Every structure is written in C-alpha cells, then in structure tokens.
PDB file of C-alpha atoms in Angstrom:
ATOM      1  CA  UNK Q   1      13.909 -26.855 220.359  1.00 36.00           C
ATOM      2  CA  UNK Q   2      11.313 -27.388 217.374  1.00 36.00           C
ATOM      3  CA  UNK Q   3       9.767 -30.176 218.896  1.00 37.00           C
ATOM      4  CA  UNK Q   4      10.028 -29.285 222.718  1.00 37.00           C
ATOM      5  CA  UNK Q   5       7.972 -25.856 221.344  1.00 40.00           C
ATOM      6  CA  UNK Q   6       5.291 -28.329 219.934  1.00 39.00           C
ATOM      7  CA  UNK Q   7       4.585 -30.487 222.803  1.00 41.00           C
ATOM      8  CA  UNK Q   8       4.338 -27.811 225.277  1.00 39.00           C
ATOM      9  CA  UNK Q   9       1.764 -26.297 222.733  1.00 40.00           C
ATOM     10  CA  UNK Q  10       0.077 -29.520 222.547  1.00 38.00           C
ATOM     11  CA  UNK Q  11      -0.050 -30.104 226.391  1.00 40.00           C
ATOM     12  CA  UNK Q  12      -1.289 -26.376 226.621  1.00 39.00           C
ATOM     13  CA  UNK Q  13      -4.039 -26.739 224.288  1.00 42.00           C
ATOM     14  CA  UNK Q  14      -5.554 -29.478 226.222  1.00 41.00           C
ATOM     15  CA  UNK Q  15      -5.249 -27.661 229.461  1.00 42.00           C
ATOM     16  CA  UNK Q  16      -6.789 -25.015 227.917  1.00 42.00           C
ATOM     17  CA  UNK Q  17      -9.488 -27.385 226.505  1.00 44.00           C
ATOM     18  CA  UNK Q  18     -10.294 -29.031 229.727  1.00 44.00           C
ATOM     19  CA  UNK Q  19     -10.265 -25.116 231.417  1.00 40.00           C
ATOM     20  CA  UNK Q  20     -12.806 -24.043 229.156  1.00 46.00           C
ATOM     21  CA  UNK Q  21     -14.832 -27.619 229.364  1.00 42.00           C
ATOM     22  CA  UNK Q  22     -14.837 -27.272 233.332  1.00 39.00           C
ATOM     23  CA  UNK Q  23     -16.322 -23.495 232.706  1.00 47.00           C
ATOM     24  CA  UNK Q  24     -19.010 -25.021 230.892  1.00 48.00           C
ATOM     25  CA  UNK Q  25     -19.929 -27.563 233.582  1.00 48.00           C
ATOM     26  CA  UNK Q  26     -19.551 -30.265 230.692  1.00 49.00           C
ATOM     27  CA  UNK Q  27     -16.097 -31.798 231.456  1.00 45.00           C
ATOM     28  CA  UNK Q  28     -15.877 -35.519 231.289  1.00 51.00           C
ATOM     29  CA  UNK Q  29     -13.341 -37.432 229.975  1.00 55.00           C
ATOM     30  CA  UNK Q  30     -14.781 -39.134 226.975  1.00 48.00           C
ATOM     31  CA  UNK Q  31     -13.222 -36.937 224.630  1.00 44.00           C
ATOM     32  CA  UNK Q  32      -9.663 -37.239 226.327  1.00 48.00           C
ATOM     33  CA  UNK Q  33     -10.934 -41.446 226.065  1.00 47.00           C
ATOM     34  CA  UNK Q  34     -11.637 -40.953 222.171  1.00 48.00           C
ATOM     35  CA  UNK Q  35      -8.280 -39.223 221.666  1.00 45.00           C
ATOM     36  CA  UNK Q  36      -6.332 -41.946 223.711  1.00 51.00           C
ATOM     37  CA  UNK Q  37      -8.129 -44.409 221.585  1.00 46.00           C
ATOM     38  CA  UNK Q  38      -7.578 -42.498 218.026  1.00 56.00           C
ATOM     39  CA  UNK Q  39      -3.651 -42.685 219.328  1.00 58.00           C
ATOM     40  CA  UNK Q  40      -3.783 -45.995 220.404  1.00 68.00           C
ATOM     41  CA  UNK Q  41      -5.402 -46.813 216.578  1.00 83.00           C
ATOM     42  CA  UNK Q  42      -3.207 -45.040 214.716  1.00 92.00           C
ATOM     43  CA  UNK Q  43       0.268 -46.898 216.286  1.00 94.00           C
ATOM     44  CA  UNK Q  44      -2.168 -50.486 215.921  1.00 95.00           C
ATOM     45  CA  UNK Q  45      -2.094 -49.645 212.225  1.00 96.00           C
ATOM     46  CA  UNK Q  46       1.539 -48.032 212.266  1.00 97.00           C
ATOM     47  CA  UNK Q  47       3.023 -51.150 213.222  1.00 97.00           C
ATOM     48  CA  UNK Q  48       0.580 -53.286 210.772  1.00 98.00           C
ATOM     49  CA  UNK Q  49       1.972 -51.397 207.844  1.00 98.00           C
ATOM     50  CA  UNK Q  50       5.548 -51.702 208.896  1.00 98.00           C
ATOM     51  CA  UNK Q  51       5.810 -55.905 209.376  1.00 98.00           C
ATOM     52  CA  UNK Q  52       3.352 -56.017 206.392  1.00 98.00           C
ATOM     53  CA  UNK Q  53       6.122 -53.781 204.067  1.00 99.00           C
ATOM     54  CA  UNK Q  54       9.169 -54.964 206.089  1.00 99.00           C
ATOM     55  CA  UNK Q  55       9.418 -50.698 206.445  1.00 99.00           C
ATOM     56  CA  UNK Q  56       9.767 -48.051 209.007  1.00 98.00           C
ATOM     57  CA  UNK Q  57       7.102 -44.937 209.510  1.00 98.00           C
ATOM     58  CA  UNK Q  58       8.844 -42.113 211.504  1.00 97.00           C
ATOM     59  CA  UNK Q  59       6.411 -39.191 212.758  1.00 95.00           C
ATOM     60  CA  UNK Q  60       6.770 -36.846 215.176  1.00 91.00           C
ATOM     61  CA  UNK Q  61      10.643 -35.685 214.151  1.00 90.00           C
ATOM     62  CA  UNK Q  62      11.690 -32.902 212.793  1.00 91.00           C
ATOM     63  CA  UNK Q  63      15.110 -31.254 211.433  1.00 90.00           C
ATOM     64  CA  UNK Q  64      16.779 -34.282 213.001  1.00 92.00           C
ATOM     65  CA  UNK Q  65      15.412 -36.310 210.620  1.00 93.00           C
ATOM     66  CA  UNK Q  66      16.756 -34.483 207.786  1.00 92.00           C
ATOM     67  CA  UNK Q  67      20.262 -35.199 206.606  1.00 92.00           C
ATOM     68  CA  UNK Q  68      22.644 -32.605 207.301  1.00 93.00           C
ATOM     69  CA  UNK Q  69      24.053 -31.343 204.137  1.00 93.00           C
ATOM     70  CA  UNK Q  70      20.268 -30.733 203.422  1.00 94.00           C
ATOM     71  CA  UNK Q  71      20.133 -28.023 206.633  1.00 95.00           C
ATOM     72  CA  UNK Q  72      23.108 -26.437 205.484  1.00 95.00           C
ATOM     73  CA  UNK Q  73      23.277 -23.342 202.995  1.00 95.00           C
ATOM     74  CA  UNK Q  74      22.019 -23.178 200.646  1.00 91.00           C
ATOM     75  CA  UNK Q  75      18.950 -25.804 200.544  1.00 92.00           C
ATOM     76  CA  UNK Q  76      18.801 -24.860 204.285  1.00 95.00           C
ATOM     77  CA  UNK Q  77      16.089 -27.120 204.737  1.00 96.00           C
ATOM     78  CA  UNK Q  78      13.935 -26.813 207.377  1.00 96.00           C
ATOM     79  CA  UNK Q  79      10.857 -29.175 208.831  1.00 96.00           C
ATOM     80  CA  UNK Q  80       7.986 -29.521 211.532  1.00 95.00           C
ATOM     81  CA  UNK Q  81       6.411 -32.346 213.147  1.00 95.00           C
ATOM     82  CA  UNK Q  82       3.193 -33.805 211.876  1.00 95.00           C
ATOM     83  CA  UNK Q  83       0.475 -32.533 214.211  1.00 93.00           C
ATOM     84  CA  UNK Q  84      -1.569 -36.003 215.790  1.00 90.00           C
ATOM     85  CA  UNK Q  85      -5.034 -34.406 214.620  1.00 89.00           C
ATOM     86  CA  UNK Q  86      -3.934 -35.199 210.735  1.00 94.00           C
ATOM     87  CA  UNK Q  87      -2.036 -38.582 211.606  1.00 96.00           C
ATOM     88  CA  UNK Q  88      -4.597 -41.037 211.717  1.00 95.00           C
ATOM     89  CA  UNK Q  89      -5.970 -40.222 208.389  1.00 95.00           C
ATOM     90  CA  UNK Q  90      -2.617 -39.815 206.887  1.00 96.00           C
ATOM     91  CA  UNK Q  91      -1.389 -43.524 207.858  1.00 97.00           C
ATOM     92  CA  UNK Q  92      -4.894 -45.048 206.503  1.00 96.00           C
ATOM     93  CA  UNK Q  93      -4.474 -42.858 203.177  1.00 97.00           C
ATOM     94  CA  UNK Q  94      -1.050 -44.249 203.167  1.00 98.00           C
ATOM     95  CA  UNK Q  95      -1.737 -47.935 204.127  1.00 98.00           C
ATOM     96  CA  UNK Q  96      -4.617 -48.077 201.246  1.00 98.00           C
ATOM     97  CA  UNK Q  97      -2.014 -46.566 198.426  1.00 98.00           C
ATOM     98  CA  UNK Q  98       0.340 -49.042 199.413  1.00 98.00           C
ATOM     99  CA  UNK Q  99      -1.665 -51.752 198.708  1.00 98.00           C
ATOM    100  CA  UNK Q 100      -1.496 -50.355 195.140  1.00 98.00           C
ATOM    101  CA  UNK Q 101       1.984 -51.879 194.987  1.00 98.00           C
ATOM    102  CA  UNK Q 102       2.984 -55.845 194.980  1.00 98.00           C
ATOM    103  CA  UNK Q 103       4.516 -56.267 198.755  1.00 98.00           C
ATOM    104  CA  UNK Q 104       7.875 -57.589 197.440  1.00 98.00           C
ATOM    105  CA  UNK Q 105       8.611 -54.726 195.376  1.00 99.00           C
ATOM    106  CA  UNK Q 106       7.563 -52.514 198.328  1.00 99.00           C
ATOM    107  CA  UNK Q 107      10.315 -54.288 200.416  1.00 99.00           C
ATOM    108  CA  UNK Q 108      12.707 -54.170 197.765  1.00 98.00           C
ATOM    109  CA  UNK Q 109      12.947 -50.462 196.870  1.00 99.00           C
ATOM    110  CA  UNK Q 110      11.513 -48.408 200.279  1.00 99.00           C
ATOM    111  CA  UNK Q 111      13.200 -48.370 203.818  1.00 98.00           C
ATOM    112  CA  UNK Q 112      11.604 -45.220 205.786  1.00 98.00           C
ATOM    113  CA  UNK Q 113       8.679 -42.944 205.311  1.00 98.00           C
ATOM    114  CA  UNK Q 114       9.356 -39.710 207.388  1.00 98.00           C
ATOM    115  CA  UNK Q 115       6.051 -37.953 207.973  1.00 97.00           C
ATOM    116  CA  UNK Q 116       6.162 -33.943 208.856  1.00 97.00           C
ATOM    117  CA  UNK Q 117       3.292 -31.271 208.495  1.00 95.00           C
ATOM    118  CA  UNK Q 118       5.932 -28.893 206.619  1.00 95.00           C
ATOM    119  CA  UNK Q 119       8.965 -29.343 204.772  1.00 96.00           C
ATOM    120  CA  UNK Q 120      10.819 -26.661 203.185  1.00 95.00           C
ATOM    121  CA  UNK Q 121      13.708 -26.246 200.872  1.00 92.00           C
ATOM    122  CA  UNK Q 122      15.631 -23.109 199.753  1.00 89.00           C
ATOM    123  CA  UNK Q 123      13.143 -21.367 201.631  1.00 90.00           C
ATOM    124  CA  UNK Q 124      10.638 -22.981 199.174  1.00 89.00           C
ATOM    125  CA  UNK Q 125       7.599 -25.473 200.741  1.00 91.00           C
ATOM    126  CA  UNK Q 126       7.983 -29.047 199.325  1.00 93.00           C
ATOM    127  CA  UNK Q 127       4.695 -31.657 199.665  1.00 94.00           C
ATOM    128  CA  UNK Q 128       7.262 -34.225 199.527  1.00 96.00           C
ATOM    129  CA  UNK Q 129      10.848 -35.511 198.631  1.00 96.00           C
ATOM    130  CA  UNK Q 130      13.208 -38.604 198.324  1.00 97.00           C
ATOM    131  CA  UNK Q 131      16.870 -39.516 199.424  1.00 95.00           C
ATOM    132  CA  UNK Q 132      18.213 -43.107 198.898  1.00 96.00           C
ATOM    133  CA  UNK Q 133      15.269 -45.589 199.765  1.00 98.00           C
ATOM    134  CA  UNK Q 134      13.687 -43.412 202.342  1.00 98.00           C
ATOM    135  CA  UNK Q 135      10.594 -40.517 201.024  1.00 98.00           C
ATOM    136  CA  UNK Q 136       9.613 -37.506 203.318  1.00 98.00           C
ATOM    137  CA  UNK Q 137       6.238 -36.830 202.803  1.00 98.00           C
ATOM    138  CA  UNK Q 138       4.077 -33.823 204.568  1.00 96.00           C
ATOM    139  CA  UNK Q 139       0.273 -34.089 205.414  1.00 93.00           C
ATOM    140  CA  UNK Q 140      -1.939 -31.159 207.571  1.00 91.00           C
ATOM    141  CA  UNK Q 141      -5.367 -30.376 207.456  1.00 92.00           C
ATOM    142  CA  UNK Q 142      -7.748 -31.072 204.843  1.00 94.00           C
ATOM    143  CA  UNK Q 143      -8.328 -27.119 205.049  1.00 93.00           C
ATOM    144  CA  UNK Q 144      -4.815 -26.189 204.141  1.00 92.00           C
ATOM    145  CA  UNK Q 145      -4.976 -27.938 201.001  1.00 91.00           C
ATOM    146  CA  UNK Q 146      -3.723 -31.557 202.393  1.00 94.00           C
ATOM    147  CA  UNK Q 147      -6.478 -33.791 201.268  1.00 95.00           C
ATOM    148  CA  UNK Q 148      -6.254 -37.686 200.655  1.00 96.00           C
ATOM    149  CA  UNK Q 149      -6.030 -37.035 196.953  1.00 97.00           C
ATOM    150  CA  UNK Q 150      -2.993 -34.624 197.259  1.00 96.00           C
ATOM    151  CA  UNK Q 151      -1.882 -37.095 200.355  1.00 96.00           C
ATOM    152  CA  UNK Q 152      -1.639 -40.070 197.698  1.00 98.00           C
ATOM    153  CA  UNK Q 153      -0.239 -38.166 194.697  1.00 98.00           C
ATOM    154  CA  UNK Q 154       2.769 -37.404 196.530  1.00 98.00           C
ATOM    155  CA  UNK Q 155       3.153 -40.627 197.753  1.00 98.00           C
ATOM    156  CA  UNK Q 156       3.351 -41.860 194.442  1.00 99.00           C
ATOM    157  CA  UNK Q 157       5.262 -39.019 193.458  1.00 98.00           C
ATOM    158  CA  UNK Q 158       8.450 -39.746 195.248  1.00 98.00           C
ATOM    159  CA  UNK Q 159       8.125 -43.768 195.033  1.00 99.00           C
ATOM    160  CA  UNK Q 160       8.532 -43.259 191.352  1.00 99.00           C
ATOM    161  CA  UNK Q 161      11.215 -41.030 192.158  1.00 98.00           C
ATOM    162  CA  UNK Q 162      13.012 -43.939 194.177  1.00 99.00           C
ATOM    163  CA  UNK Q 163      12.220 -46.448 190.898  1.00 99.00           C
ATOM    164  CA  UNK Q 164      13.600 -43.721 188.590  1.00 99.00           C
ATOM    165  CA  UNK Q 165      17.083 -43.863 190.125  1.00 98.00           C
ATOM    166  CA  UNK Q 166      16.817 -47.557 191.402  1.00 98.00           C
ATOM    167  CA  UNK Q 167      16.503 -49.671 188.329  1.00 98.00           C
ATOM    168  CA  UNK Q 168      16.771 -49.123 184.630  1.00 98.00           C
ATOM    169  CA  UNK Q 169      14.451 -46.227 183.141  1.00 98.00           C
ATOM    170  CA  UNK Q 170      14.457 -45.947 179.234  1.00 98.00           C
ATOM    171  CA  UNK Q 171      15.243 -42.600 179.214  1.00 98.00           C
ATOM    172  CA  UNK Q 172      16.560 -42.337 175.647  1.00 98.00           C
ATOM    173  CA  UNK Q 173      12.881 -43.978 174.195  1.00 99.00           C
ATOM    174  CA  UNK Q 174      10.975 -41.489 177.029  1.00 99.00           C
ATOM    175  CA  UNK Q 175      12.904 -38.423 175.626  1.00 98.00           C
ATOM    176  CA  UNK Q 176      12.972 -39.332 171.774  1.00 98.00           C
ATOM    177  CA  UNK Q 177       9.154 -39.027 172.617  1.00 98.00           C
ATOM    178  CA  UNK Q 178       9.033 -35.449 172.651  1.00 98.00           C
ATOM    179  CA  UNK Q 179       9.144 -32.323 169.981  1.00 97.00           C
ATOM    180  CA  UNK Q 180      12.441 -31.963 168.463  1.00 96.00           C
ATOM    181  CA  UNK Q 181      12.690 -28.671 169.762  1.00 94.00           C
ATOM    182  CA  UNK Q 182      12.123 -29.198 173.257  1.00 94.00           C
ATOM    183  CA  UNK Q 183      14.423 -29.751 176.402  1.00 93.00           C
ATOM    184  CA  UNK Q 184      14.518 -30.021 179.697  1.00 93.00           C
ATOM    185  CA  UNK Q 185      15.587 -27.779 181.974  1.00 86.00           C
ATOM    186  CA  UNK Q 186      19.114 -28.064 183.454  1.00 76.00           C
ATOM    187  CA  UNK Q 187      20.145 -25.584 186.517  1.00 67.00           C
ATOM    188  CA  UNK Q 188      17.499 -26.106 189.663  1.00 65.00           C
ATOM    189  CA  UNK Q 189      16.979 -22.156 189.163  1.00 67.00           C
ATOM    190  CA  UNK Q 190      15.539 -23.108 186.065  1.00 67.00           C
ATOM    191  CA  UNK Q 191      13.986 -26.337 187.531  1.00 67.00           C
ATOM    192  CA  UNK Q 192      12.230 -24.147 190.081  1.00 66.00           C
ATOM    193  CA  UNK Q 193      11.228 -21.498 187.274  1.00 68.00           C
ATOM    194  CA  UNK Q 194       9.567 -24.507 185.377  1.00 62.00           C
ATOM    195  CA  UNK Q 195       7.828 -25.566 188.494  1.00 62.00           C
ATOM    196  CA  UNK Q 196       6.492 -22.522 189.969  1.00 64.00           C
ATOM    197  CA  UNK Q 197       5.003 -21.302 186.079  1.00 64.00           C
ATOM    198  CA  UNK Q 198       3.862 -24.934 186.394  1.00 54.00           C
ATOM    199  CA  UNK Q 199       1.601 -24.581 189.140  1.00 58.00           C
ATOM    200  CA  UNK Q 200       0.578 -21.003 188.765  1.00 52.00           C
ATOM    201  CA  UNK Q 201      -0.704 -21.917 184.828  1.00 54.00           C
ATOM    202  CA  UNK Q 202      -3.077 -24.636 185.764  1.00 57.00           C
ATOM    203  CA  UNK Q 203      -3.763 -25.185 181.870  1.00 60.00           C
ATOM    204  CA  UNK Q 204      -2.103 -28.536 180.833  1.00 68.00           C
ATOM    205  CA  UNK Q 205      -4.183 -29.223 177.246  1.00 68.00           C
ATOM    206  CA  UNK Q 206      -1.846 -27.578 175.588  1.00 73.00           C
ATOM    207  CA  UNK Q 207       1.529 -29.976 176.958  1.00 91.00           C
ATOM    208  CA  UNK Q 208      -0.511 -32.614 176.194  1.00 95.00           C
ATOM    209  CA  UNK Q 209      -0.056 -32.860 172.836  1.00 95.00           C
ATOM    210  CA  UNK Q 210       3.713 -32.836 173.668  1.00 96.00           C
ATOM    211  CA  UNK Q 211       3.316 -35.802 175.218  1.00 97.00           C
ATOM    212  CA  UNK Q 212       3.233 -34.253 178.971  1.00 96.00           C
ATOM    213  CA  UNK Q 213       0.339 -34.866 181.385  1.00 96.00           C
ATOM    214  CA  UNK Q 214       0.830 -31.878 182.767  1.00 92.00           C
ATOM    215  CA  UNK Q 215       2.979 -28.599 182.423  1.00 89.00           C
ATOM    216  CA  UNK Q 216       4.967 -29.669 185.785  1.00 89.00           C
ATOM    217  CA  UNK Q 217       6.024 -32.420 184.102  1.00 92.00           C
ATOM    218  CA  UNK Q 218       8.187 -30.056 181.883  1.00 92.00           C
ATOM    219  CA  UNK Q 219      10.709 -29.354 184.622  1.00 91.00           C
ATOM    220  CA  UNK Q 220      12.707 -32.575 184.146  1.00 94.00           C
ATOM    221  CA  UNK Q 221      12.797 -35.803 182.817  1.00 97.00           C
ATOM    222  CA  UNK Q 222      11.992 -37.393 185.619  1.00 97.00           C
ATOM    223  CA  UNK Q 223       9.379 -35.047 186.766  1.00 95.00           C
ATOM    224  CA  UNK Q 224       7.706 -36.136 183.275  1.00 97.00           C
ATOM    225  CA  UNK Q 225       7.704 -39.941 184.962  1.00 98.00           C
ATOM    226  CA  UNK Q 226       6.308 -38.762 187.644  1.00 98.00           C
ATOM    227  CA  UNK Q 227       3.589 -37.755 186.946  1.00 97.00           C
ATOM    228  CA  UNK Q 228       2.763 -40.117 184.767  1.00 98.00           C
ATOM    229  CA  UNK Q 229       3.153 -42.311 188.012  1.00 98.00           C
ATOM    230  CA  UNK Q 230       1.064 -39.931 189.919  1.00 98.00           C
ATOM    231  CA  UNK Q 231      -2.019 -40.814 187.346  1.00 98.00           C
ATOM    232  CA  UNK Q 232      -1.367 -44.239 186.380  1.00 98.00           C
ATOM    233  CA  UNK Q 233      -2.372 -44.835 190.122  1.00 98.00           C
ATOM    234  CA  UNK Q 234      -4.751 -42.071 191.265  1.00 98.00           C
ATOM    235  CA  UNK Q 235      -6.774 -41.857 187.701  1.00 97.00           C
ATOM    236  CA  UNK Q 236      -6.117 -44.306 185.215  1.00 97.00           C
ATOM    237  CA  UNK Q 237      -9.226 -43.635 183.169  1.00 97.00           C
ATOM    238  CA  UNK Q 238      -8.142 -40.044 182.365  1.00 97.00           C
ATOM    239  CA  UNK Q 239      -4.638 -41.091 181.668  1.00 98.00           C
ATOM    240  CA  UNK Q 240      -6.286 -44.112 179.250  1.00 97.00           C
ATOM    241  CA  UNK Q 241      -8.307 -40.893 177.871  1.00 98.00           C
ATOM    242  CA  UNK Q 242      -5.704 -39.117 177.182  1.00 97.00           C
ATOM    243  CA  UNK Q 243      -3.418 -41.781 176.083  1.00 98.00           C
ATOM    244  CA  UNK Q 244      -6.145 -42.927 173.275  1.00 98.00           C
ATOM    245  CA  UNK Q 245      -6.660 -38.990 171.967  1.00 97.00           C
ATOM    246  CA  UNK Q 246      -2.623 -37.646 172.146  1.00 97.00           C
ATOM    247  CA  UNK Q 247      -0.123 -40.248 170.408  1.00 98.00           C
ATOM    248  CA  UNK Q 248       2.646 -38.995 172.385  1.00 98.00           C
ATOM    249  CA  UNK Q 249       0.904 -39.458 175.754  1.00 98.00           C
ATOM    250  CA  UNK Q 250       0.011 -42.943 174.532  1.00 98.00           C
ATOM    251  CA  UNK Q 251       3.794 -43.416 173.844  1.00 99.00           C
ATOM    252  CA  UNK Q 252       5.232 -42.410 177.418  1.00 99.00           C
ATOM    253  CA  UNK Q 253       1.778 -44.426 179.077  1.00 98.00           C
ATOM    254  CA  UNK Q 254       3.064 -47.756 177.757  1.00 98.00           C
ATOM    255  CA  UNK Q 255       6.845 -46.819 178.463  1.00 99.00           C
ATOM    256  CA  UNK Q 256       5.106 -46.504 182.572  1.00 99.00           C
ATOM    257  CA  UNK Q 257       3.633 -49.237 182.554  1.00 98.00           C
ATOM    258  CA  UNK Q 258       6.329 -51.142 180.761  1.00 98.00           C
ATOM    259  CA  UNK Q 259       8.646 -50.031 183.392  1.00 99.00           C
ATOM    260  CA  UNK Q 260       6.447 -50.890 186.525  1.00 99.00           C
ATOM    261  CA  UNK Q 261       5.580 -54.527 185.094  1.00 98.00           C
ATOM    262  CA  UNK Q 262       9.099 -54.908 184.622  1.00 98.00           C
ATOM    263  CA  UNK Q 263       9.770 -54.298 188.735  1.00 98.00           C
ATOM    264  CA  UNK Q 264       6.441 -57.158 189.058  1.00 98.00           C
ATOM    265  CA  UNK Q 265       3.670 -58.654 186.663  1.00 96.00           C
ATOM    266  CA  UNK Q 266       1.806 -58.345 189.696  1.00 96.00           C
ATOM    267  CA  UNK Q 267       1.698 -54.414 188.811  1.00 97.00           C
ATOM    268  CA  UNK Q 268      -2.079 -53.309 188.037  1.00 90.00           C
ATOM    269  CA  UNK Q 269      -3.437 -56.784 188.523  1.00 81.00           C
ATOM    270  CA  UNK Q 270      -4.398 -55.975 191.838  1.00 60.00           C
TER     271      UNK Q 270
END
C-alpha cells in the first residue's frame, strides 16, 4: 500500500506540474526530457556498479524488503521508498566510496544494498543498518540533513559492521585499550541511552583521551570500530591528528588498519 501511495503521489505531482506549466503558457517538454534522461543515467550507472562489485542495488522497495521478524513487535520496523529526486546523487556518492575498497573484497563480503529515504526501528529513525551481507542505507534531501558526507559515513558505517562479524576482529587487544573502569553497554535500552546522549552531547574531546573518536562510539564495541571506520575513510588526517596527540586513539587506529590490510594490502593504497 506504501508504495502504491507513493507513485500515485509521484504521478500527481507531475500532473500538477505540467497544470501549472500550461497556466503559465511555458509548457514544453524539456524538463519531462531532462528527468527521463536523469532516470535513464542513474540505472546506466546502477548497473555499472553492480557487474563492477558482482552486487545488487535495490531502490524503490519498501517494508517488503525488510525481513520479517524485523516488522514484527517489538523492532516493528518500518521503511519508505527512496524518492527519484535524491537517487542520482545517492548512487554517484555511493559508486565513488566504493572505489575506496579493493573490488575483490567488495565481492567477497557485500551481496545487496537496499536504498530507502526512511528507515525506522522501535519507532526510532535509523540512517542505516546491516543483516548478513546485505546493508540498508537511507538518503533524502540535502535539506533534511542527508548530505554526501553523512551519505558516505553510513556507508562505511555498516560495511564495517559486515567486516566486524565476517572475519576475525581482535576484540580482546581493541578492549584492553580502554580505562580499566570502563564498559560497554549491554541491554539495547542501554545501547539506545548511549546513543541518543551520544548525539545530543556533540562534545567528543573529552572520549578521546579514552581512546574513542567520538562519544557514539561508547555504545558498543563495535560501534567503537565503527567509527573508527567511518574516519579512516572520510578524514584520515584528523584521525592521523588525533592518533599522534591521544595514545589510546593511536592504539585502536593501527588495530583498523591492521584489520582492513588483513581483508587486502590493497587497503589505502588506492
């Protein structure tokens, strides 16, 4: 019902469009020409990125993309379909951060990207998430807060999340890393406490010289990785910074890049 809804909005917004166009006495088809074209790009460099990665993109789903024990109580998770406007600069964000990444280990470790404008869990909004070999990723308008840099740092986000689980992560060197006195969290009420503090605080100079890039990274052991991920690929000069001015950040920056060049020496040669 979701995605019937949407494409009778989409097909009403263009009548509406050409209504008010006609009104004007300045209808002609070029821009119905430029958006035929923008879709015709967009599925050009679709299909590029999947026999390049040996992977499939899926837009334009919704909750029957999801797996079902997600939509049931109580994640009750919920999604909508990536709106066209936002697509084409969503797949060339995506297809230049994938070039970060040696194209066997790409083929290796991911199977599907599902692309959706919002994704929601426990009645909480997610930018992204990760089952099995597959990531679900949202992207809207720049205005909303979805810019290329927030685009990307998912991305890499839940691709670490996928290496995490898929191959061997020294967890016991990662956590002997940090104070004595600190854990991570256990229950995902407590996860979600950690989180939402997280991103409410803005102030990460203090975690830092706990060894965490950022307070987020506090949640869990494996949101520590990622974003350590997140920066080794979107700003390695800040994470060098910080590595060479907080020992403990130094420590968990060579662990990362340890356990990427272990996946490929091609890792951060490119």
């Amino acid at each position: 019902m979701r995605q019937i809804r949407y494409r009778l909005l989409v097909a009403l917004a263009f009548a509406l469009m050409g209504f008010n166009l006609l009104q004007r006495g300045g209808f002609d088809e070029s821009w119905l020409s430029q958006w035929r074209l923008n879709l015709e790009d967009v599925t050009q460099d679709i299909e590029r990125i999947e026999l390049k990665y040996n992977i499939i993109i899926k837009h334009g789903v919704a909750e029957e993309a999801i797996p079902d024990y997600w939509l049931l109580p109580p994640s009750s998770a919920t999604a909508e379909p990536i709106e066209k406007a936002n697509l084409n600069r969503f797949i060339k964000n995506l297809e230049r951060e994938l070039e970060k990444y040696p194209v066997e280990v790409i083929k290796q470790n991911l199977s599907t990207i599902y692309l959706f404008k919002e994704l929601s869990f426990y009645g909480v909004g997610y930018g992204g998430t990760s089952i099995g070999n597959s990531i679900y990723l949202t992207g809207g308008a720049i205005e909303e807060g979805y810019d290329n840099t927030y685009m990307a740092n998912v991305f890499h986000h839940e691709l670490s999340s996928i290496f995490f689980r898929d191959h061997p992560f020294p967890k016991e060197a990662w956590s002997s890393i940090n104070p004595e006195e600190f854990a991570y969290v256990d229950s995902y009420n407590e996860v979600l406490a950690a989180v939402t503090e997280a991103n409410e605080s803005g102030d990460n100079v203090g975690s830092h010289e706990e060894g965490f890039v950022s307070k987020y990274g506090q949640s869990t052991l494996e949101n520590d990785f990622n974003m350590y991920a997140e920066m080794i690929f979107m700003d390695p000069q800040k994470l060098k910074s910080l590595s060479e001015k907080y020992p403990r950040v130094r420590q968990k920056y060579e662990l990362t890049k340890n356990f990427y060049t272990s996946m490929s020496e091609d890792f951060f040669t490119m």
